[in-house]
XYZ file of C-alpha atoms in Angstrom:
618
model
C 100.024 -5.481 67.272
C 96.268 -4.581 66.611
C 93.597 -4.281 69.757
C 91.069 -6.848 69.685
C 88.347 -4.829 70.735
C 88.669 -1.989 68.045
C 88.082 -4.850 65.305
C 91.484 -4.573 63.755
C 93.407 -7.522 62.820
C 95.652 -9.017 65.611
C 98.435 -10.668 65.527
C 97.382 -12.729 68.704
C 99.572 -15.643 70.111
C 102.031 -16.404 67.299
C 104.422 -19.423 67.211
C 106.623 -20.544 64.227
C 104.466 -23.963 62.777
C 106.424 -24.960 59.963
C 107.858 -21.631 59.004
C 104.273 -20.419 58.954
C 102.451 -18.769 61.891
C 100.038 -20.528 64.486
C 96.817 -18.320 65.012
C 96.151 -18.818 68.902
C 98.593 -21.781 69.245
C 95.790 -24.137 67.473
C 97.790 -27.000 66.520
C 95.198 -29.432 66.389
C 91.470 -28.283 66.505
C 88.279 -30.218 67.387
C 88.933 -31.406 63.941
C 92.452 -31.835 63.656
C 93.442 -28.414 61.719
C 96.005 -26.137 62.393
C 94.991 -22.312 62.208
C 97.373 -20.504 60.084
C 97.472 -16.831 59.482
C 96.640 -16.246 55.812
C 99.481 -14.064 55.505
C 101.696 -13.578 59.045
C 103.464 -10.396 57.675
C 99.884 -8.665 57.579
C 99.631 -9.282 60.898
C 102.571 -7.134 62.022
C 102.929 -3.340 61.719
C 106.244 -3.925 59.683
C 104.550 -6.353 57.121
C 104.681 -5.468 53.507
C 101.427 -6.443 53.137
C 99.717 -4.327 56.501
C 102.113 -1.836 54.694
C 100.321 -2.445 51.584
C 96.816 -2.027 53.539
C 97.457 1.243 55.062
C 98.381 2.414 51.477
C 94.703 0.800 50.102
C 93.252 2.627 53.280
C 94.657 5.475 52.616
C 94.352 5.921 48.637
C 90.921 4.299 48.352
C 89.267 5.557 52.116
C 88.863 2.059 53.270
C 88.912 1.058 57.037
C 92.345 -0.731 57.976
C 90.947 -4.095 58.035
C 89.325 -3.869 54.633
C 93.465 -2.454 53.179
C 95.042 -5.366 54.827
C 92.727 -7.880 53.025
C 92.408 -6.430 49.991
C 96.353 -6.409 50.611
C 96.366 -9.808 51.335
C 94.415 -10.816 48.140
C 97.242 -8.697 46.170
C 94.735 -6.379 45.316
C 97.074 -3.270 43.879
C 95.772 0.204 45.391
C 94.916 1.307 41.792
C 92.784 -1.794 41.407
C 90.628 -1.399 44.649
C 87.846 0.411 42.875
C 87.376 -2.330 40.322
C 87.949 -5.141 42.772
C 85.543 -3.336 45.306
C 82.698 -2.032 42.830
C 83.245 -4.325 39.732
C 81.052 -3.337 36.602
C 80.546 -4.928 33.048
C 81.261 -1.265 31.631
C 84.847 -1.667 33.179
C 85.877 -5.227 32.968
C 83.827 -6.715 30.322
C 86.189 -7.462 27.168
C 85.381 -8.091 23.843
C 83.447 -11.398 23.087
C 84.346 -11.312 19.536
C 88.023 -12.399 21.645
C 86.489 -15.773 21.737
C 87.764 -17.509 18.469
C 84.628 -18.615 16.755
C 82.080 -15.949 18.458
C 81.457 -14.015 15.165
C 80.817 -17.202 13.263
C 78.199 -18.318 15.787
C 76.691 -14.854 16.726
C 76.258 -14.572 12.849
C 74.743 -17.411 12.622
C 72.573 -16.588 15.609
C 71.437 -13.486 14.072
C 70.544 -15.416 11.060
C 67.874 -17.562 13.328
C 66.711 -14.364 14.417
C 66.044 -12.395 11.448
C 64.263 -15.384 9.146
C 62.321 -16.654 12.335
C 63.650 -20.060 12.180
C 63.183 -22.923 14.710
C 66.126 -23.385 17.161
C 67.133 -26.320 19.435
C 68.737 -25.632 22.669
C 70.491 -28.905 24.228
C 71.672 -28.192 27.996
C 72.681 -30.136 30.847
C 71.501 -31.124 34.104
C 73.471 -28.985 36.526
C 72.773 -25.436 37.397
C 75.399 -24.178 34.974
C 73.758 -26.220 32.261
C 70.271 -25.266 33.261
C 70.835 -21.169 33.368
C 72.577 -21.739 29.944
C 69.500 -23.303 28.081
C 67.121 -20.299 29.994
C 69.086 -17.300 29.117
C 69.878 -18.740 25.501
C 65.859 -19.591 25.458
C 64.238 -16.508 26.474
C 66.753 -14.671 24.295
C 65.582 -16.303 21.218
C 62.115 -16.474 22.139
C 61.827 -12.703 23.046
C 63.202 -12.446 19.527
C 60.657 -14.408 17.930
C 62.185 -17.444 17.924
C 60.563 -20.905 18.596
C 62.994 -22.548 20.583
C 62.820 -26.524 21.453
C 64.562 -27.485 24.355
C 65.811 -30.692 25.672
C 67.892 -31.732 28.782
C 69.355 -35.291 28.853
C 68.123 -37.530 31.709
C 71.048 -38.253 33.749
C 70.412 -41.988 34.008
C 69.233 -43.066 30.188
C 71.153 -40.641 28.440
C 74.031 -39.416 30.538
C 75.963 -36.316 30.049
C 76.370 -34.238 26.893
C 74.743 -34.488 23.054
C 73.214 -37.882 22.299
C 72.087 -38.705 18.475
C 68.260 -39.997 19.002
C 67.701 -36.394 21.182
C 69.528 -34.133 18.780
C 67.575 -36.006 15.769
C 64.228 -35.282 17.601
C 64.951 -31.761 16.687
C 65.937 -31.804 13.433
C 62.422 -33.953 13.025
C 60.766 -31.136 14.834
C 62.068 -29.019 12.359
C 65.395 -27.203 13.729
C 67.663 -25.568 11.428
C 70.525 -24.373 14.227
C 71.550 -26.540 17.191
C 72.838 -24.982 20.270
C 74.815 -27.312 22.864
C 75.334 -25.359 26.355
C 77.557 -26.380 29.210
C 78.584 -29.547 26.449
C 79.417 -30.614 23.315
C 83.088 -29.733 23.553
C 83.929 -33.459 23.348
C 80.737 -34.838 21.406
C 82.810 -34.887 17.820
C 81.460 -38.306 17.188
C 77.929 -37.253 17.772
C 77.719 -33.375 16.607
C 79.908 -33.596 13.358
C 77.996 -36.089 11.751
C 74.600 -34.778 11.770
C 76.293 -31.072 10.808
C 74.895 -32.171 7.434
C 71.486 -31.997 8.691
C 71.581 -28.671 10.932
C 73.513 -26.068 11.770
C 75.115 -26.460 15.145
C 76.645 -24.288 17.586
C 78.636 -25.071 21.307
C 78.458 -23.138 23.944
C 81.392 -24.100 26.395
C 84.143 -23.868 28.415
C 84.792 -27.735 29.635
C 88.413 -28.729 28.929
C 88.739 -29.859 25.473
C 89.438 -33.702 24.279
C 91.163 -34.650 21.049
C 89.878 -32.818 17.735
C 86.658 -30.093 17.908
C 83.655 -30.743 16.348
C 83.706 -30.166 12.868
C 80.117 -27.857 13.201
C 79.566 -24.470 12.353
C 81.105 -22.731 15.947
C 82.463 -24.281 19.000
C 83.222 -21.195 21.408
C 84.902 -22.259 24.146
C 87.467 -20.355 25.832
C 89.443 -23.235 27.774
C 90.252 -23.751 23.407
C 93.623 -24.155 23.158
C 93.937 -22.067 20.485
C 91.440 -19.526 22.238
C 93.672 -16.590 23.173
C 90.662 -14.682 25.443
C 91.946 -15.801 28.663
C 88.593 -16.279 30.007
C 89.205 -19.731 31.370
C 87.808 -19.267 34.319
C 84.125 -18.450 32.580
C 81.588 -20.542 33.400
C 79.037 -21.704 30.102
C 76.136 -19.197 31.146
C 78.832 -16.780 30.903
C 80.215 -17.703 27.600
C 76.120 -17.658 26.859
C 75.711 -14.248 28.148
C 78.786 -12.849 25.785
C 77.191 -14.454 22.780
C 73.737 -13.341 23.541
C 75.751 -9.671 23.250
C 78.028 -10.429 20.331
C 74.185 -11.745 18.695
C 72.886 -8.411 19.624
C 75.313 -6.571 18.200
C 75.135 -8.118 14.859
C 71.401 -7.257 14.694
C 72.239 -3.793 15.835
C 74.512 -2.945 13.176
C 71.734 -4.750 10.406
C 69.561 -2.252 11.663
C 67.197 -4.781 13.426
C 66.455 -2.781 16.048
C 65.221 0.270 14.162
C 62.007 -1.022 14.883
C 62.190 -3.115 16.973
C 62.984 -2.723 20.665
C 66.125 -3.333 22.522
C 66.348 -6.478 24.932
C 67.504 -5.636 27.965
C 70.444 -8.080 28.787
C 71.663 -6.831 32.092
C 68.510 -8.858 32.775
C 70.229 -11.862 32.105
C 72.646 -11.376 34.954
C 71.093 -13.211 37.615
C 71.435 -16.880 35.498
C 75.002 -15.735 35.304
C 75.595 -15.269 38.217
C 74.090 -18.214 39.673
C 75.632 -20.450 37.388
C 79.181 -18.966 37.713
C 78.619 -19.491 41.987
C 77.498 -22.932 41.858
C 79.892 -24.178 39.109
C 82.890 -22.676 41.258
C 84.161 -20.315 39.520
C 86.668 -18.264 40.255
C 85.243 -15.171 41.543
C 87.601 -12.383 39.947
C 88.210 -10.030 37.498
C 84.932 -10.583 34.709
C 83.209 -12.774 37.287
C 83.357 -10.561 39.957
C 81.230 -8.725 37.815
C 79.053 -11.079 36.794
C 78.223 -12.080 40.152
C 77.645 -8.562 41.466
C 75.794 -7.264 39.383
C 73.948 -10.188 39.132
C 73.007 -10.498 42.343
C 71.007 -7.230 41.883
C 68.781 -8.543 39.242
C 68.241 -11.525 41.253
C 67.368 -9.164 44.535
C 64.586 -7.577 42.500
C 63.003 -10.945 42.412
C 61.239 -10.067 38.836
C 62.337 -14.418 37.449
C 59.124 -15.499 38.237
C 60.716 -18.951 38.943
C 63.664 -17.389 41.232
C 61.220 -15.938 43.116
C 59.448 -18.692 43.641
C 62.789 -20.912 44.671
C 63.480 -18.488 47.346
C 60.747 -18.078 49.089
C 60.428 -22.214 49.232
C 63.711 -22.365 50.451
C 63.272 -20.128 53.262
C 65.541 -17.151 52.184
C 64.410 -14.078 54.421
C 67.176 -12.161 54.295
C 66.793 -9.086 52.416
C 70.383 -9.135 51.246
C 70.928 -11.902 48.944
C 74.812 -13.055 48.493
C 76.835 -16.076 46.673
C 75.848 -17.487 49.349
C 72.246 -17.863 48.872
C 73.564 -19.370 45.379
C 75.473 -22.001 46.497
C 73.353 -23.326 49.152
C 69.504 -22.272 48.873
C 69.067 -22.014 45.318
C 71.977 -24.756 43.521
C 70.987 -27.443 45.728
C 67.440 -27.202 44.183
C 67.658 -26.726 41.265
C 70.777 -29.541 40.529
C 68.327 -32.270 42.622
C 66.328 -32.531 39.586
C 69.177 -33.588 37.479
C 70.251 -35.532 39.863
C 67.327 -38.068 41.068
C 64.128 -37.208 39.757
C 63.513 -35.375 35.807
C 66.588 -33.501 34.608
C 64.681 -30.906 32.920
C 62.959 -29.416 36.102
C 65.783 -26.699 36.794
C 64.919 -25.265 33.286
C 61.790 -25.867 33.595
C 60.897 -23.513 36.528
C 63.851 -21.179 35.253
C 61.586 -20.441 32.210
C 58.517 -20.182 33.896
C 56.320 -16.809 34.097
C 53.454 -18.105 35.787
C 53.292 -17.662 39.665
C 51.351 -20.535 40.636
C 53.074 -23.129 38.280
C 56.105 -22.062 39.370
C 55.525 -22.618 42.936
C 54.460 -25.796 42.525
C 57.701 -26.350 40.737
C 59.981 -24.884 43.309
C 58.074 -27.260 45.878
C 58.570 -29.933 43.882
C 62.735 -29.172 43.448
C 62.332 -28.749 47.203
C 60.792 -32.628 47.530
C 63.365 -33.652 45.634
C 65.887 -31.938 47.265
C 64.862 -33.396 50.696
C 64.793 -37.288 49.159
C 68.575 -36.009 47.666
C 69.697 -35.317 50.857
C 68.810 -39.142 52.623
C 69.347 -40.712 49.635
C 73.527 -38.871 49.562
C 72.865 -39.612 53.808
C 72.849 -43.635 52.940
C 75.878 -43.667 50.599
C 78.238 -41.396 52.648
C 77.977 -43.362 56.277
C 79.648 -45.974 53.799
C 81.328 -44.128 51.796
C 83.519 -42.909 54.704
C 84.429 -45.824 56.347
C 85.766 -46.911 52.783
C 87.984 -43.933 52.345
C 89.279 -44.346 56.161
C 90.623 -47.555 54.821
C 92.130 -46.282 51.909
C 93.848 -43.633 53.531
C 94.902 -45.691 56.236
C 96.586 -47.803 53.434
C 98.497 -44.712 52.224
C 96.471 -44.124 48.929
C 97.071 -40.598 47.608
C 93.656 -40.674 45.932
C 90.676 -42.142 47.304
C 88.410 -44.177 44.379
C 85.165 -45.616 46.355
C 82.424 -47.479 44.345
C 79.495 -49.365 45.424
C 76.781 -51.304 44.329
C 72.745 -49.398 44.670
C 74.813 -46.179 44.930
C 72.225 -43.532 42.759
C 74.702 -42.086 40.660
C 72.917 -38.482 40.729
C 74.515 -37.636 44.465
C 78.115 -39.809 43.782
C 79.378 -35.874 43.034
C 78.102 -34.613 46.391
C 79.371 -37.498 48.579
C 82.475 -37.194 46.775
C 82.983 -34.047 47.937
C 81.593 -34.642 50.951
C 84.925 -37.298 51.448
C 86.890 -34.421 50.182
C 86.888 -32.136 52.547
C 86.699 -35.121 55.423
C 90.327 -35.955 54.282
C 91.532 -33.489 51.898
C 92.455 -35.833 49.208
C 91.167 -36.098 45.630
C 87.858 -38.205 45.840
C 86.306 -40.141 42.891
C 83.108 -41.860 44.033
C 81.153 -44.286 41.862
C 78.145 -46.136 41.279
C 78.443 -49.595 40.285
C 75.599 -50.381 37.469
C 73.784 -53.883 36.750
C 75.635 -53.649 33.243
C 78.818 -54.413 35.020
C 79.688 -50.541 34.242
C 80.669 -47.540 36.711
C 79.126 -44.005 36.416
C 80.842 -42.018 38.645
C 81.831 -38.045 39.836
C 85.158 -36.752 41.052
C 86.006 -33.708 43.482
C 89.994 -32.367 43.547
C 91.647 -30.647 46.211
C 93.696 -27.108 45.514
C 96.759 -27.931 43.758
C 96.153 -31.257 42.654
C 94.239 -31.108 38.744
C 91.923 -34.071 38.627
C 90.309 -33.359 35.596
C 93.582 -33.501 32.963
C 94.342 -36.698 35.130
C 90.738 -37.661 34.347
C 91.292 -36.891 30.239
C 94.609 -39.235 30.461
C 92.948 -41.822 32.197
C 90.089 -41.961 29.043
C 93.237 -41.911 26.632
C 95.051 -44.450 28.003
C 92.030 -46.844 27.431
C 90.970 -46.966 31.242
C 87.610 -45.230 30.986
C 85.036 -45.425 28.882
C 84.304 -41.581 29.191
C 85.982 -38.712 31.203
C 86.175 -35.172 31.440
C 85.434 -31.538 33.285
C 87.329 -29.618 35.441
C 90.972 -29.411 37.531
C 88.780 -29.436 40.721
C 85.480 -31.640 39.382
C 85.186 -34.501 36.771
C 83.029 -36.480 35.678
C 83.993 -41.025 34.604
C 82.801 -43.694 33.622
C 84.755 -47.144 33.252
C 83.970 -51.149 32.843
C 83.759 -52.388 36.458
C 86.985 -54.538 35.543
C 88.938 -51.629 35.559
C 88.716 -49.890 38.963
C 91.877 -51.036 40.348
C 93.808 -50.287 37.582
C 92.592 -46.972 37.150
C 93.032 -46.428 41.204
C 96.784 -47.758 40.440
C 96.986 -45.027 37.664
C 95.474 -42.314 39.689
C 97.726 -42.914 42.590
C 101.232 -42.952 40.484
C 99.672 -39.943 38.802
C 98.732 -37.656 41.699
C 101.284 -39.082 43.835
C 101.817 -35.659 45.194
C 98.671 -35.475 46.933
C 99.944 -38.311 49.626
C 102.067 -35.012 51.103
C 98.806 -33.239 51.825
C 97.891 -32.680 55.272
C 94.704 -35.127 56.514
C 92.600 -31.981 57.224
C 92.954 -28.770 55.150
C 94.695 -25.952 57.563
C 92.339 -23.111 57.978
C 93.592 -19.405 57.010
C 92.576 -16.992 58.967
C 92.682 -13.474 58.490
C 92.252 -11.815 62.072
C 91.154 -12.254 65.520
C 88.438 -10.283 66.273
C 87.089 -10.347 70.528
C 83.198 -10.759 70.346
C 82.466 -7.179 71.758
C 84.368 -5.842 68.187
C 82.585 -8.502 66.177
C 79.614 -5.916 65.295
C 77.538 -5.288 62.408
C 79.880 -2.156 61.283
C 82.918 -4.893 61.542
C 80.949 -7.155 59.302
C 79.940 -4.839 56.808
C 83.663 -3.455 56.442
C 84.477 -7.277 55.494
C 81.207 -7.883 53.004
C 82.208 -4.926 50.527
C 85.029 -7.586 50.023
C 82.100 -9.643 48.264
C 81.108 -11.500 46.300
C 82.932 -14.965 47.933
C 83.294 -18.367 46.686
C 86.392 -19.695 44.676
C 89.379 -17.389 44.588
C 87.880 -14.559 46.534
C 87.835 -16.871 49.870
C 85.242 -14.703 52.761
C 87.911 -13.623 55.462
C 88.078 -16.429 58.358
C 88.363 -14.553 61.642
C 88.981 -15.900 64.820
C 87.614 -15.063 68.147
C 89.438 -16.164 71.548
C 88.490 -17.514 74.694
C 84.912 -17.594 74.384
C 81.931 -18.889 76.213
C 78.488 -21.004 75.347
C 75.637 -19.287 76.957
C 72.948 -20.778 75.146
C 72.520 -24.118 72.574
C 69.597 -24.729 70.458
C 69.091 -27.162 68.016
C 67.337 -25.207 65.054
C 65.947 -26.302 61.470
C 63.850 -28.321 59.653
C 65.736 -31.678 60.630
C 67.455 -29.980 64.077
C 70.686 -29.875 62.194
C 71.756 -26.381 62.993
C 73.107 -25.282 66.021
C 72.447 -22.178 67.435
C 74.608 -20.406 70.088
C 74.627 -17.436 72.138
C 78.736 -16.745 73.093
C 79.939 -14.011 75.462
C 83.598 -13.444 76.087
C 85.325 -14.697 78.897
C 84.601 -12.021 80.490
C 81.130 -11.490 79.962
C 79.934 -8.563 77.871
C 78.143 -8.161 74.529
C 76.450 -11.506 73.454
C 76.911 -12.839 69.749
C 74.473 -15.439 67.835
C 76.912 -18.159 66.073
C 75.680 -20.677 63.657
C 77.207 -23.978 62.837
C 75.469 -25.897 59.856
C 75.382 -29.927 59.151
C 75.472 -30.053 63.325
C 74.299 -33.741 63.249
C 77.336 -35.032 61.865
C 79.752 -32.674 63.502
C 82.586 -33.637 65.779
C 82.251 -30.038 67.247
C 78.510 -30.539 68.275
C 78.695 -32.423 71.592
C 81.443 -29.814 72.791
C 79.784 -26.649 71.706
C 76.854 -27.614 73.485
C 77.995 -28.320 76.405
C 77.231 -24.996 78.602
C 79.800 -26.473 81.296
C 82.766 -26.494 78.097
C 85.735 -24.839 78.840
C 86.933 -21.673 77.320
C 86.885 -22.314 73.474
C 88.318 -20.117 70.476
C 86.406 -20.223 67.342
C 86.997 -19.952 64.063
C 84.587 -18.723 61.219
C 82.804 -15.810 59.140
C 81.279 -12.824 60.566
C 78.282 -11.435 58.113
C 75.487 -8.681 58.354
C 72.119 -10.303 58.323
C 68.972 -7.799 57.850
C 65.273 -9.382 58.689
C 62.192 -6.816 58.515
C 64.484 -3.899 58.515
C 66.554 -4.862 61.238
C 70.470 -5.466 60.772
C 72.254 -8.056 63.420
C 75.704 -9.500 63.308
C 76.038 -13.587 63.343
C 79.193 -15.862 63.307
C 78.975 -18.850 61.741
C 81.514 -21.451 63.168
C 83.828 -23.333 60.511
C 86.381 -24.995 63.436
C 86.571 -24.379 67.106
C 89.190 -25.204 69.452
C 89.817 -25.599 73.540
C 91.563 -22.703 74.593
C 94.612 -23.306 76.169
């Protein structure tokens, strides 16, 4: 068993819990979870996994608890340097493996080298919106005139529309480029193929027949043999910005000409591929990494500017800073106010307007956030009904809902009762526009597709974790009935995800060496989860209600003991059944459960825990 205070993982108090481990006996937290170890044989010396680690440690010169994880996240030791240090040199493949990337970076080429006018159509998420900017300063820087459009969520909805794509043509056009859609827009793309050249940019699941246009590179194809299904759109972007370049470079286009620089182009990657969850191995890893250098150079004017209006001060910028200072912003425009904003400031190179952008996302963001404040209160008390009625999926709708924030309350409901969530806002038309959030294991998105084809929705598509519906108000309780027989499995989930965690860790070992051991296990987000540690038996000194709107919670917490003092976070305190215990100074002993990270401000490193579950000790 591993000592607490030397930071290594412990096996702790461990009791059989359905033939898996209890960390700490937790049973049932302050929000009903059970805490699970992540993998119980890496907790004891005769594990094949902590066997595992000490080989990683030892091949690769890795502290123990940075073998056992990398163990844990079957990370083989001749894969550590590539998992730990990912590059594009390394792991990027091919992008002529995409079937139909030569046609289109031909054709993009083409554009290029006789100057002709290009239309980029995106969408109104971040994905959508680093697409169109990478795509539109790639064209532009080579000489390009590039028209851009990005459909308003409300009048247009989601994906190609005729009247927008006809603009271009009108405006004179000769290629089409659909980003982050088009995949499913035969009916709209093929026929004006006659008129333009078109090209998609994708990697949505695919619907019935393809387009019939001049490329459609998408790697979730199903006759696309690339296995890179897990790429998000700026990605597939990216790989045909370099598949475009290397056309030119072999025409000799660049003998006098300079080279773009593409590694540039990294940041929009990488923010795209953290806020569209994707999985964050293999290519991604790199994508993300590396990207998140470009972005910490702060040279995208309208980057810049987004970070310093949302407060970011730490010097160190993570997937973190993606997925929750910068995504929020930039997908609020999309989502209430004009859809074209993200792109907007994305593609902006003056300081001043770009400020006034980012403080305008940041407006937006604000209204987002009471406007998604209204529909949840309701939204919950609906889906406590439904569960309490046994459904395996929960389908809430509602009349005045804004269907821009129907995705975030969704998944707001989600992880409330770990079940998959479709939430949707009835229209005066008598139709439903609505988003849908899925739960590991459990693919909403092909349910979503068979829904459409058996005649229940009107639209459909996206994701095996997100999706996006609409349906005739007629039909919600037949498509609930369908969604329930079809998912039936998720009835067996547990009301409130169990929590892995991955060590215990006593607050005098949770130091800023401890967390920087765990954050060269970065970048986090989907399929690279950031370890959850737990640490026992500790104490509230100190309780502050921090933030803008006093939603944060800020704790000072000594061990039982006394001792070293550590600064814990917990975020979206307002709503939080863990608030009125954690601050309560006269609160028993409590363990806690959550992520331990390095923060540097003005040169000076400190260690903070921020709290995903806490529990009474017993």
């Amino acid at each position: 068993m591993g000592d607490m205070t030397d930071g290594v993982l412990a096996a702790g108090t461990v009791e059989d819990a359905d033939n898996s481990a209890l960390v700490l006996g937790v049973r049932s937290s302050l929000t009903g979870r059970r805490w699970l170890w992540r993998d119980p044989s890496a907790t004891l010396d005769s594990g094949l996994t902590a066997r595992m680690g000490m080989a990683i440690m030892q091949q690769a010169g890795v502290p123990e608890v940075v073998g056992r994880m990398l163990a844990m996240r079957g990370v083989a030791p001749d894969a550590v340097q590539d998992f730990l240090s990912p590059t594009l040199r390394a792991l990027m493949p091919d992008p002529a493996g995409m079937i139909d990337m030569d046609k289109a970076a031909r054709r993009l080429a083409q554009a290029i080298t006789t100057s002709e006018t290009v239309g980029v159509f995106g969408d109104y998420d971040v994905d959508g919106a680093c697409s169109a900017a990478l795509l539109t300063h790639f064209l532009r820087q080579m000489g390009c005139r590039v028209i851009t459009h990005v459909p308003d969520r409300m009048s247009e909805g989601y994906g190609p529309n005729t009247p927008a794509l006809e603009a271009m043509v009108a405006d004179g056009a000769g290629l089409i480029v659909c980003v982050d859609c088009g995949t499913a827009a035969g009916d709209i793309l093929s026929p004006l193929s006659a008129r333009a050249d078109i090209i998609v940019l994708d990697h949505h699941k695919v619907q019935g027949a393809l387009p019939r246009i001049t490329a459609t590179v998408n790697p979730n194809r199903l006759d696309c043999a690339s296995r890179l299904h897990g790429a998000c759109a700026a990605a597939v972007t990216f790989m045909a910005v370099v598949a475009t370049t290397g056309v030119l470079r072999r025409e000799g286009w660049f003998e006098t000409r300079p080279m773009p620089q593409l590694m540039d182009y990294l940041d929009l990657v990488a923010l795209a591929s953290v806020c569209d969850v994707m999985p964050l191995t293999g290519l991604n890893r790199a994508f993300v990494t590396q990207g998140m250098k470009v972005m910490a150079r702060r040279q995208r004017i309208g980057l810049n500017a987004l970070l310093d209006v949302s407060g970011v001060t730490d010097d160190r910028l993570t997937s973190t800073t993606c997925g929750f200072a910068l995504g929020p912003r930039i997908n609020a425009g999309g989502r209430i106010a004009e859809s074209g904003l993200g792109l907007e400031l994305l593609l902006c190179e003056d300081e001043a307007e770009a400020r006034r952008l980012a403080e305008r996302l940041d407006a937006v963001n604000r209204r987002r956030q009471t406007v998604e404040g209204d529909i949840l209160d309701i939204a919950m008390e609906m889906a406590t009904r439904q569960r309490e009625e046994g459904h395996p999926v929960l389908l809430l709708c509602g009349r005045d809902w804004h269907p821009g924030v129907v995705g975030i309350v969704a998944g707001r409901v989600k992880e409330r009762f770990n079940r998959p969530v479709l939430v949707g806002a009835m229209l005066e038309d008598g139709s439903v526009k609505g988003s849908a959030r899925s739960v590991t294991g459990i693919d909403l998105g092909t349910a979503i597709i068979a829904a459409r084809q058996a005649g229940l929705l009107t639209s459909g598509g996206g994701h095996a974790m997100a999706a996006g519906f609409g349906l005739k108000a007629e039909n919600i309780s037949a498509l609930h009935t369908f969604l329930d027989e079809r998912l039936e499995k998720a009835a067996a989930l547990p009301d409130a995800v169990d929590l892995s965690i991955e060590g215990i860790v006593s607050v005098r070992a949770a130091t800023v060496e401890l967390a920087n051991d765990i954050g060269r296990l970065a970048p986090f987000g989907s399929g690279n989860d950031e370890p959850l540690l737990a640490l026992p038996r500790v104490r509230i000194v100190r309780a502050d209600r921090i933030g803008r709107e006093s939603n944060t919670l800020r704790l000072m917490i000594e061990g039982e003991g006394g001792g070293p003092r550590l600064k814990a976070l917990l975020f979206r305190a307002g709503d939080n059944p863990m608030t009125p215990v954690l601050e309560d100074r006269n609160a028993p002993p409590l363990h806690l459960a959550g992520w331990l990270q390095a923060q540097t401000w003005n040169g000076r490193t400190t260690a903070s825990f921020f709290i995903r579950d806490a529990a009474f000790a017993n």
